[in-house]
């Protein structure tokens, strides 16, 4: 008669630790009060292994972004015209913390302002086409007012 076995085999599963992906890029602060990034679970924990760490990080945004809009330039006519319809331009730039940013960041908050507009220069002989205003002059004690000028850039003498 055989004696009973003193050793018995058993199957105890090993613990499996959670594994996560690398962090994503930080989200933009533009238009949001929080900036965040995240990661995903690649392999969940099991059998008493280490649990997954936090999957999202965020912090308060201290940046500012928005459209910087320049002044309109003079009306430009097609090269063969001295009066009539033309176009004028201005600079429109997305600024993020005073640095140039992508238009997509600012567009998420507000539509991009137009940077080109139709304009017209009169063809009447008596009209003067005025240029842009000059910068303000320095304030002087003798003259309490601060003058600035605008100059005629084209005088029409007839058609």
CSV table of C-alpha atoms in Angstrom, one decimal:
chain,number,residue,atom,x,y,z
A,1,UNK,CA,0.0,0.0,0.0
A,2,UNK,CA,1.4,3.3,-1.0
A,3,UNK,CA,1.6,6.1,1.5
A,4,UNK,CA,-0.2,9.4,0.8
A,5,UNK,CA,1.9,12.2,-0.9
A,6,UNK,CA,3.3,14.7,1.5
A,7,UNK,CA,3.6,17.4,-1.2
A,8,UNK,CA,0.8,18.7,-3.2
A,9,UNK,CA,1.2,21.1,-6.1
A,10,UNK,CA,-1.0,24.2,-6.3
A,11,UNK,CA,-1.3,27.2,-8.7
A,12,UNK,CA,-1.0,30.6,-7.0
A,13,UNK,CA,-1.1,33.5,-9.6
A,14,UNK,CA,1.6,36.0,-9.3
A,15,UNK,CA,0.7,39.7,-8.7
A,16,UNK,CA,0.7,41.9,-11.8
A,17,UNK,CA,1.5,45.6,-11.4
A,18,UNK,CA,-0.4,48.2,-13.4
A,19,UNK,CA,1.4,49.7,-16.4
A,20,UNK,CA,0.6,53.1,-17.9
A,21,UNK,CA,1.5,54.9,-21.1
A,22,UNK,CA,3.8,58.0,-21.2
A,23,UNK,CA,2.2,61.4,-20.6
A,24,UNK,CA,0.4,63.2,-23.4
A,25,UNK,CA,1.5,66.8,-24.3
A,26,UNK,CA,0.1,69.5,-22.0
A,27,UNK,CA,-3.1,71.1,-23.3
A,28,UNK,CA,-3.0,74.7,-24.2
A,29,UNK,CA,-4.0,77.3,-21.6
A,30,UNK,CA,-5.6,79.5,-24.3
A,31,UNK,CA,-9.3,79.7,-23.4
A,32,UNK,CA,-9.1,77.5,-20.4
A,33,UNK,CA,-8.5,78.0,-16.7
A,34,UNK,CA,-6.7,74.7,-16.4
A,35,UNK,CA,-3.9,73.0,-18.3
A,36,UNK,CA,-3.9,69.2,-18.3
A,37,UNK,CA,-2.3,66.1,-19.6
A,38,UNK,CA,-3.2,62.5,-19.3
A,39,UNK,CA,-2.0,58.9,-19.9
A,40,UNK,CA,-3.8,55.6,-20.3
A,41,UNK,CA,-3.7,52.2,-18.7
A,42,UNK,CA,-1.6,49.8,-20.8
A,43,UNK,CA,-2.0,46.8,-18.4
A,44,UNK,CA,-4.3,46.8,-15.4
A,45,UNK,CA,-3.2,45.6,-12.0
A,46,UNK,CA,-4.3,42.1,-10.9
A,47,UNK,CA,-3.8,39.5,-8.2
A,48,UNK,CA,-2.8,42.1,-5.6
A,49,UNK,CA,-0.2,44.0,-7.8
A,50,UNK,CA,0.5,47.7,-7.6
A,51,UNK,CA,-2.6,49.8,-8.4
A,52,UNK,CA,-2.5,52.3,-11.3
A,53,UNK,CA,-1.3,55.8,-10.5
A,54,UNK,CA,-3.3,59.0,-11.3
A,55,UNK,CA,-4.0,59.2,-15.0
A,56,UNK,CA,-4.5,63.0,-15.3
A,57,UNK,CA,-2.5,65.9,-14.1
A,58,UNK,CA,-3.7,69.5,-14.3
A,59,UNK,CA,-2.7,72.9,-13.0
A,60,UNK,CA,-4.0,76.5,-13.1
A,61,UNK,CA,-3.1,78.5,-16.2
A,62,UNK,CA,-1.4,81.8,-15.6
A,63,UNK,CA,-1.1,82.7,-19.3
A,64,UNK,CA,-3.0,85.0,-21.5
A,65,UNK,CA,-3.8,84.6,-25.2
A,66,UNK,CA,-5.8,86.5,-27.7
A,67,UNK,CA,-5.7,88.3,-31.0
A,68,UNK,CA,-3.4,91.3,-31.5
A,69,UNK,CA,-4.9,93.6,-34.1
A,70,UNK,CA,-2.8,96.3,-35.9
A,71,UNK,CA,-4.0,99.5,-37.5
A,72,UNK,CA,-5.4,99.5,-41.0
A,73,UNK,CA,-2.8,100.5,-43.7
A,74,UNK,CA,-3.6,102.9,-46.6
A,75,UNK,CA,-5.9,102.0,-49.3
A,76,UNK,CA,-3.9,100.3,-52.2
A,77,UNK,CA,-5.2,100.4,-55.7
A,78,UNK,CA,-4.4,98.1,-58.6
A,79,UNK,CA,-1.2,99.3,-60.3
A,80,UNK,CA,-3.0,100.9,-63.3
A,81,UNK,CA,-5.5,103.0,-61.2
A,82,UNK,CA,-5.2,106.3,-59.4
A,83,UNK,CA,-8.7,106.2,-57.8
A,84,UNK,CA,-11.5,103.8,-57.3
A,85,UNK,CA,-11.8,100.5,-55.4
A,86,UNK,CA,-8.8,98.9,-53.6
A,87,UNK,CA,-7.9,96.9,-50.5
A,88,UNK,CA,-6.3,97.8,-47.2
A,89,UNK,CA,-4.5,95.4,-44.8
A,90,UNK,CA,-3.6,95.1,-41.1
A,91,UNK,CA,-1.6,92.7,-39.1
A,92,UNK,CA,-3.6,90.2,-37.0
A,93,UNK,CA,-1.5,87.9,-34.8
A,94,UNK,CA,-2.3,85.3,-32.2
A,95,UNK,CA,-0.4,86.1,-29.0
A,96,UNK,CA,0.1,83.6,-26.2
A,97,UNK,CA,1.9,85.2,-23.2
A,98,UNK,CA,3.2,88.0,-25.5
A,99,UNK,CA,4.7,85.4,-27.9
A,100,UNK,CA,3.4,84.4,-31.3
A,101,UNK,CA,1.1,81.4,-31.1
A,102,UNK,CA,-0.8,79.3,-33.6
A,103,UNK,CA,-4.0,80.8,-35.0
A,104,UNK,CA,-5.8,77.6,-33.9
A,105,UNK,CA,-5.2,78.4,-30.2
A,106,UNK,CA,-6.8,81.9,-30.5
A,107,UNK,CA,-9.5,80.7,-32.9
A,108,UNK,CA,-10.7,78.3,-30.2
A,109,UNK,CA,-11.6,81.4,-28.1
A,110,UNK,CA,-12.7,84.0,-30.7
A,111,UNK,CA,-13.0,84.2,-34.5
A,112,UNK,CA,-9.9,85.7,-36.1
A,113,UNK,CA,-10.6,89.4,-37.0
A,114,UNK,CA,-10.4,90.3,-40.7
A,115,UNK,CA,-7.0,91.4,-41.9
A,116,UNK,CA,-8.1,92.7,-45.4
A,117,UNK,CA,-10.9,95.1,-46.2
A,118,UNK,CA,-12.2,96.8,-49.3
A,119,UNK,CA,-11.7,100.5,-49.6
A,120,UNK,CA,-12.3,103.3,-52.1
A,121,UNK,CA,-10.4,106.4,-53.2
A,122,UNK,CA,-12.6,109.1,-54.6
A,123,UNK,CA,-12.1,110.0,-58.3
A,124,UNK,CA,-13.5,113.5,-57.8
A,125,UNK,CA,-11.0,116.2,-58.6
A,126,UNK,CA,-11.6,118.3,-55.6
A,127,UNK,CA,-11.0,115.7,-53.0
A,128,UNK,CA,-7.7,115.0,-51.2
A,129,UNK,CA,-6.8,111.5,-50.1
A,130,UNK,CA,-5.6,111.6,-46.5
A,131,UNK,CA,-2.9,109.4,-45.1
A,132,UNK,CA,-2.7,108.0,-41.6
A,133,UNK,CA,-2.4,110.2,-38.5
A,134,UNK,CA,1.1,110.9,-37.3
A,135,UNK,CA,2.2,109.9,-33.8
A,136,UNK,CA,1.3,112.3,-31.0
A,137,UNK,CA,4.0,114.9,-30.4
A,138,UNK,CA,5.6,115.4,-27.0
A,139,UNK,CA,3.7,117.4,-24.5
A,140,UNK,CA,5.2,120.9,-23.9
A,141,UNK,CA,4.5,123.3,-21.0
A,142,UNK,CA,4.3,126.3,-23.4
A,143,UNK,CA,1.5,124.7,-25.5
A,144,UNK,CA,-1.0,122.8,-23.3
A,145,UNK,CA,-2.5,121.0,-26.3
A,146,UNK,CA,-0.8,118.0,-27.9
A,147,UNK,CA,-1.1,118.3,-31.7
A,148,UNK,CA,-0.9,115.6,-34.3
A,149,UNK,CA,-1.2,115.9,-38.1
A,150,UNK,CA,-2.6,114.2,-41.1
A,151,UNK,CA,-1.3,114.9,-44.6
A,152,UNK,CA,-2.7,114.9,-48.1
A,153,UNK,CA,-0.9,112.0,-49.9
A,154,UNK,CA,-2.6,112.4,-53.2
A,155,UNK,CA,-4.4,115.4,-54.7
A,156,UNK,CA,-6.7,114.7,-57.7
A,157,UNK,CA,-6.4,117.4,-60.3
A,158,UNK,CA,-9.0,116.2,-62.8
A,159,UNK,CA,-9.9,113.2,-64.9
